[in-house]
CSV table of C-alpha atoms in Angstrom, one decimal:
chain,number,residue,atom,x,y,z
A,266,UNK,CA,26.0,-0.7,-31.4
A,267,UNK,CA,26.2,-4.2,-29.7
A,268,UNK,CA,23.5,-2.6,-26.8
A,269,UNK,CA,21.7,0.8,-25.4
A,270,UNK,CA,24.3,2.9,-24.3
A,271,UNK,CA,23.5,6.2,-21.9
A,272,UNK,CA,26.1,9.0,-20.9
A,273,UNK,CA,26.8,10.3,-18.6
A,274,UNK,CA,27.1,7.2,-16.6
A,275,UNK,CA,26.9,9.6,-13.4
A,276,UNK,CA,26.2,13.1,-13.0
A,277,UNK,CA,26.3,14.9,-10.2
A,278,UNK,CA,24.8,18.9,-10.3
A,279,UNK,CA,23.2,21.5,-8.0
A,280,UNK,CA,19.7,22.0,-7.5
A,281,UNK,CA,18.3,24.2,-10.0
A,282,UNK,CA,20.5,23.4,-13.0
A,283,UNK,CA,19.1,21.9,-16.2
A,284,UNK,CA,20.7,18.2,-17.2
A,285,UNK,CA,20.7,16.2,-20.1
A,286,UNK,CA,20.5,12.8,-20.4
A,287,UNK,CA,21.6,10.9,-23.7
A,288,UNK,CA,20.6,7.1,-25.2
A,289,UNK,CA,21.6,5.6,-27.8
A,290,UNK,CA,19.2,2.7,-28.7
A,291,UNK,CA,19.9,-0.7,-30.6
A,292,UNK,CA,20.5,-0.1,-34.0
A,293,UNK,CA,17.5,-0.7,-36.0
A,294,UNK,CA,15.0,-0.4,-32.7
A,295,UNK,CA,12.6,1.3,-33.8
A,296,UNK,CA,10.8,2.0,-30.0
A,297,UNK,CA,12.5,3.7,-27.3
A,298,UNK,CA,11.9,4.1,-23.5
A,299,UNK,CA,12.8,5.9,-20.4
A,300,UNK,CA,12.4,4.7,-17.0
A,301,UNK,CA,13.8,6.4,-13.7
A,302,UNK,CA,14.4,4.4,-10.7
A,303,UNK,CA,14.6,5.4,-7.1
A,304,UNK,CA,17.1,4.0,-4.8
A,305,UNK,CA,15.9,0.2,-3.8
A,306,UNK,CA,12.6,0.8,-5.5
A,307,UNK,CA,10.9,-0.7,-9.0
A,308,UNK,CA,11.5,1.1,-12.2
A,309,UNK,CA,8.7,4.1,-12.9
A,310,UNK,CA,7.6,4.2,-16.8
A,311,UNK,CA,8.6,8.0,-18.0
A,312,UNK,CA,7.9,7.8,-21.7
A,313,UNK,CA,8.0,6.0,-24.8
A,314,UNK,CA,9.0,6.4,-28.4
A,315,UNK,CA,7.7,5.4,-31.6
A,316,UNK,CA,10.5,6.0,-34.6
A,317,UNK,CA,10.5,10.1,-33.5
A,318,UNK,CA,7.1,10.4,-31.6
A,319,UNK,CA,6.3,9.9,-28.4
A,320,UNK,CA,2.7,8.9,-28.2
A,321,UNK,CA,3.3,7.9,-24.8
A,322,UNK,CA,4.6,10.3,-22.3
A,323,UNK,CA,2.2,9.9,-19.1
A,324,UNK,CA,5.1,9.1,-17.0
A,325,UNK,CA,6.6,12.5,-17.2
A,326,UNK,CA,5.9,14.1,-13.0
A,327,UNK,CA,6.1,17.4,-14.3
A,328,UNK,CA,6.4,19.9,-16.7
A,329,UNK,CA,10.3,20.5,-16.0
A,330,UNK,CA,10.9,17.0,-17.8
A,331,UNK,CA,10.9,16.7,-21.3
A,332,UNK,CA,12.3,14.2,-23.9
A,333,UNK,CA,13.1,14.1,-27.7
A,334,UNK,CA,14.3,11.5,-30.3
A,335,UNK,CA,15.9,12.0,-32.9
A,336,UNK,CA,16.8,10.4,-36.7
A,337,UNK,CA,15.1,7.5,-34.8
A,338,UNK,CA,17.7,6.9,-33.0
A,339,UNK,CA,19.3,8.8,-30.4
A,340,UNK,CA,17.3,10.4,-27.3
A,341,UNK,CA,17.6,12.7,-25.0
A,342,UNK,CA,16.2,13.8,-21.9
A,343,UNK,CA,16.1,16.9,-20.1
A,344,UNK,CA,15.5,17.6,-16.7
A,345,UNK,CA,15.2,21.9,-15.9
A,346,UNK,CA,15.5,22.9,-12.8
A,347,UNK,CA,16.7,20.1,-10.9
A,348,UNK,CA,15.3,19.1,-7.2
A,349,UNK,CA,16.4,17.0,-4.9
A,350,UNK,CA,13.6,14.1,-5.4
A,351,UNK,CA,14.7,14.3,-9.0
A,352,UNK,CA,18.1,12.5,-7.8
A,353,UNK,CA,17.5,8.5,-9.1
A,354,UNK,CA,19.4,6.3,-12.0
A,355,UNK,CA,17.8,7.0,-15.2
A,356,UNK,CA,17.1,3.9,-17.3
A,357,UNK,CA,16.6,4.1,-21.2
A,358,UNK,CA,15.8,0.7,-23.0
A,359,UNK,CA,14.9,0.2,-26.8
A,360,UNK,CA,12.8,-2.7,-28.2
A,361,UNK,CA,12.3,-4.6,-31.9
A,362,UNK,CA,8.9,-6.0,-32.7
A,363,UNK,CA,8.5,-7.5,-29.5
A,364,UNK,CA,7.7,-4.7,-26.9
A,365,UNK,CA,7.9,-7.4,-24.1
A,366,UNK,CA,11.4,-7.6,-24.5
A,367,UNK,CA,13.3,-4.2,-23.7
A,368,UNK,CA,17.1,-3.9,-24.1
A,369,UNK,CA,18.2,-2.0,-20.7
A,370,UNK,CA,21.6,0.5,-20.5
A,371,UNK,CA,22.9,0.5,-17.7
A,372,UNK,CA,21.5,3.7,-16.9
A,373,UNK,CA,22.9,7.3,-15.9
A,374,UNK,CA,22.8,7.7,-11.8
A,375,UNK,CA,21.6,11.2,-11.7
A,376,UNK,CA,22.6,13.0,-8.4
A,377,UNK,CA,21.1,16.5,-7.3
A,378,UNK,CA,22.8,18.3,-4.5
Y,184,UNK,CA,-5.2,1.7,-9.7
Y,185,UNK,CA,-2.2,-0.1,-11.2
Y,186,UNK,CA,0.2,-1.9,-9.2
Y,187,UNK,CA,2.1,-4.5,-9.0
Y,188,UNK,CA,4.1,-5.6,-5.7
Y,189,UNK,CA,6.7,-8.6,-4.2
Y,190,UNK,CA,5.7,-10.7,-1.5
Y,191,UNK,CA,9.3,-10.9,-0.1
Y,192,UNK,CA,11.5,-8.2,-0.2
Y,193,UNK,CA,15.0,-10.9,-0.1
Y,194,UNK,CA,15.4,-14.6,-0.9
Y,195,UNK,CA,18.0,-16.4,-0.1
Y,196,UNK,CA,18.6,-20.2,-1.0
Y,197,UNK,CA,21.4,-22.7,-1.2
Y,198,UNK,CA,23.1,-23.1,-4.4
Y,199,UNK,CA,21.5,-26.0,-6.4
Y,200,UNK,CA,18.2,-25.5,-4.8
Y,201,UNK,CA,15.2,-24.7,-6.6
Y,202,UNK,CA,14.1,-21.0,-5.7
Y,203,UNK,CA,10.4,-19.3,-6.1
Y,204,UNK,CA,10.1,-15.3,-6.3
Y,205,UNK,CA,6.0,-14.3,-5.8
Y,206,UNK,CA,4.6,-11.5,-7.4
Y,207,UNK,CA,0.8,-10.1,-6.8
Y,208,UNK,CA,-1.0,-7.7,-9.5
Y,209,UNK,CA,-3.8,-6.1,-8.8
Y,210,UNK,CA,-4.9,-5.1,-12.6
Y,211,UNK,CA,-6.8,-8.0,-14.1
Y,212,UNK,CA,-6.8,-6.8,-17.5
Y,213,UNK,CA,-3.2,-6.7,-18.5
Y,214,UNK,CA,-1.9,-8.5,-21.3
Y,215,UNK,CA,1.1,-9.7,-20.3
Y,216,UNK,CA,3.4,-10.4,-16.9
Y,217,UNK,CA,7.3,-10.3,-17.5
Y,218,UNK,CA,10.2,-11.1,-15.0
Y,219,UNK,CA,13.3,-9.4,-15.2
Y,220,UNK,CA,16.2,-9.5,-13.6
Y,221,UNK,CA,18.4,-7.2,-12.7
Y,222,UNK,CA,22.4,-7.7,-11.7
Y,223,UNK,CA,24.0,-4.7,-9.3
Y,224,UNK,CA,24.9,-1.4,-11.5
Y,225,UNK,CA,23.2,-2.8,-15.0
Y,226,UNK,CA,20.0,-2.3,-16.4
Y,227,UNK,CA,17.3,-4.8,-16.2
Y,228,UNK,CA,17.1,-7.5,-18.3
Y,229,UNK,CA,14.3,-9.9,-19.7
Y,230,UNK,CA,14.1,-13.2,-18.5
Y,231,UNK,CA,10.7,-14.9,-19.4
Y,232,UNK,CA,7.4,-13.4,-20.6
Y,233,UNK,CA,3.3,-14.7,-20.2
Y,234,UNK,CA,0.4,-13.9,-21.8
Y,235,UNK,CA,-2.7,-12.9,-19.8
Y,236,UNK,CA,-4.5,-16.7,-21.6
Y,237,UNK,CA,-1.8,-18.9,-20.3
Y,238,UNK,CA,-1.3,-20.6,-16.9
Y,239,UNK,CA,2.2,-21.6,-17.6
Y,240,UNK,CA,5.4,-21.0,-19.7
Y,241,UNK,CA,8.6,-22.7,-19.7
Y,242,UNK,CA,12.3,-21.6,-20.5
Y,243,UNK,CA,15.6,-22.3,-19.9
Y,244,UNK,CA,15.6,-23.4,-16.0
Y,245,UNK,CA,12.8,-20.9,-15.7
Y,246,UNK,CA,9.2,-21.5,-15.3
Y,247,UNK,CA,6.4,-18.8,-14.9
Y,248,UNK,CA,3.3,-19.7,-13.2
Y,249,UNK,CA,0.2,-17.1,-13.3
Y,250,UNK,CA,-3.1,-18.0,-11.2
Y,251,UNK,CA,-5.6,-15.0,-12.2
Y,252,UNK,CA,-7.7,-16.2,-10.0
Y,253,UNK,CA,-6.0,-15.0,-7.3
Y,254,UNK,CA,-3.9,-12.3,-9.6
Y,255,UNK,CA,-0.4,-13.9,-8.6
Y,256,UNK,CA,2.6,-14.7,-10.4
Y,257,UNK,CA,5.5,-16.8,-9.5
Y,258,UNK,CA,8.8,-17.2,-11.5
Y,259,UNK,CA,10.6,-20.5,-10.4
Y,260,UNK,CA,14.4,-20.9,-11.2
Y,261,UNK,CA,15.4,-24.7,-11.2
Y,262,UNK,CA,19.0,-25.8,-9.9
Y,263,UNK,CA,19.8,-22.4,-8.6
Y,264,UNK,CA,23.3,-20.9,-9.4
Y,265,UNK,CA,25.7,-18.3,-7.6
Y,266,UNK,CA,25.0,-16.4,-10.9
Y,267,UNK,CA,21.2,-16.3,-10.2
Y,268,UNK,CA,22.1,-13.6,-7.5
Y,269,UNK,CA,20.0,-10.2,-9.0
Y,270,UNK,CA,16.8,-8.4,-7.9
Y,271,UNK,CA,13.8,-10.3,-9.8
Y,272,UNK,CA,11.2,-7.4,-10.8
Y,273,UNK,CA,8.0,-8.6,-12.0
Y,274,UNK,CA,6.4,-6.2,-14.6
Y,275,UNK,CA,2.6,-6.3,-16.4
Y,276,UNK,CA,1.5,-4.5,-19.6
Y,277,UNK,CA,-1.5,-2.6,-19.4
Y,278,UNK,CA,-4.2,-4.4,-21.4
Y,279,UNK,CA,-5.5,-1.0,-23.0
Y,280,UNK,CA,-1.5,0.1,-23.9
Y,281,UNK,CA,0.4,-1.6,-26.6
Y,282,UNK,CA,2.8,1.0,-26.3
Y,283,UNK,CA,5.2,-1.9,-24.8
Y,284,UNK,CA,5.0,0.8,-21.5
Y,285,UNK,CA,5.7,-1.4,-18.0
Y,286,UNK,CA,4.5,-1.2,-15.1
Y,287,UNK,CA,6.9,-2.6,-12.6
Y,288,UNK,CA,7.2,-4.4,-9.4
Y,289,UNK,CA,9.7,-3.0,-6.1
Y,290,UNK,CA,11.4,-6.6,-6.5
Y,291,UNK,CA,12.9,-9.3,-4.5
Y,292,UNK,CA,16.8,-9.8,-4.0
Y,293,UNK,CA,17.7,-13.8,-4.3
Y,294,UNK,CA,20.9,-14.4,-2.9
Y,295,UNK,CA,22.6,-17.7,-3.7
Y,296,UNK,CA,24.5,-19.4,-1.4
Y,297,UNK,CA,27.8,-21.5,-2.3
């Protein structure tokens, strides 16, 4: 596609439901990245890609996140159990050769009542 | 521990101006320093990158300026237009990563006025 595309682009759910989060990166990207971002605050790193592996997932806070890519391509992340502080816009980007320079979605604004 | 942080939480300059958005790090052996910016309800996106070995880098209106002596980095946008107005995040690689993983700044909103 002509850039990273996320869905939903809002989701609103009750505190203890699972949600998923999709991304679709840049064709032929072959690293992928998820960020979350708190109202009026900086982006926080969640975890990376490489192709399908994610040698990189430090950022996740907790057990209840979890994220997988497949085919290379498409990526998902799941959230069980929602909280409360788990309510933020979740930002996926995807990268070529230079890491540097991530492609942003616009992100889906996750909202947990 | 890693962080990096805004001096300013808002700018706001006249349209035409030249504008300067600070940034301070605190980890000395990142690779790189990148701005982004950021336009309301879309995702970030790049603006201008430096490498931990240079002092300066120029782009297209853009300059970045990085003293590591004092571990501050400053992104200067010449001629300053209405379509400037985004939050400017700052963001460092960690030197032992090259997972392409940023660390990011809380930004600073420039507001450009007509």
């Amino acid at each position: 596609g002509a850039g990273v595309s996320q869905s939903p682009s809002n989701k609103v759910t009750e505190k203890g439901k699972d949600v998923e989060l999709r991304c679709d990166p840049i064709s032929g990207h072959t690293a992928l990245y998820w960020y979350r971002q708190s109202l009026g605050q900086g982006l926080e790193f969640l975890i990376y890609f490489q192709g399908n592996s994610a040698p990189d997932k430090s950022g996740l806070p907790s057990d209840r996140f979890s994220a997988e890519r497949t085919g290379g391509s498409v990526s998902t992340l799941t959230i069980q159990r929602t909280q409360q502080e788990d309510s933020a816009v979740y930002l996926c980007a995807s990268s070529g050769s230079s890491k540097n320079i991530q492609y942003f979605g616009a992100g889906t604004r996750l909202s947990v009542l | 521990g890693e962080s990096v942080g805004l001096h300013l939480p808002t700018l706001s300059v006249q349209e035409g101006d030249n504008s300067i958005i600070n940034c301070a790090y605190s980890n000395s052996a990142s690779d790189y320093f990148i701005w982004y910016k950021q336009e309301s309800g879309k995702g970030p996106q790049f603006i201008i990158d430096i490498r931990s070995n240079m002092d300066k880098r120029q782009g297209q209106r853009v300059t970045v300026l990085l003293n590591k002596t004092v571990k501050h980095l400053s992104l200067q946008i010449a001629a300053t237009q209405p379509g400037d107005s985004a939050v400017y995040f700052c963001a460092e690689t960690p030197g032992s990563s090259n997972t392409g993983k940023l660390i990011f700044g809380q930004g600073t909103t420039l507001q450009v006025k007509p």
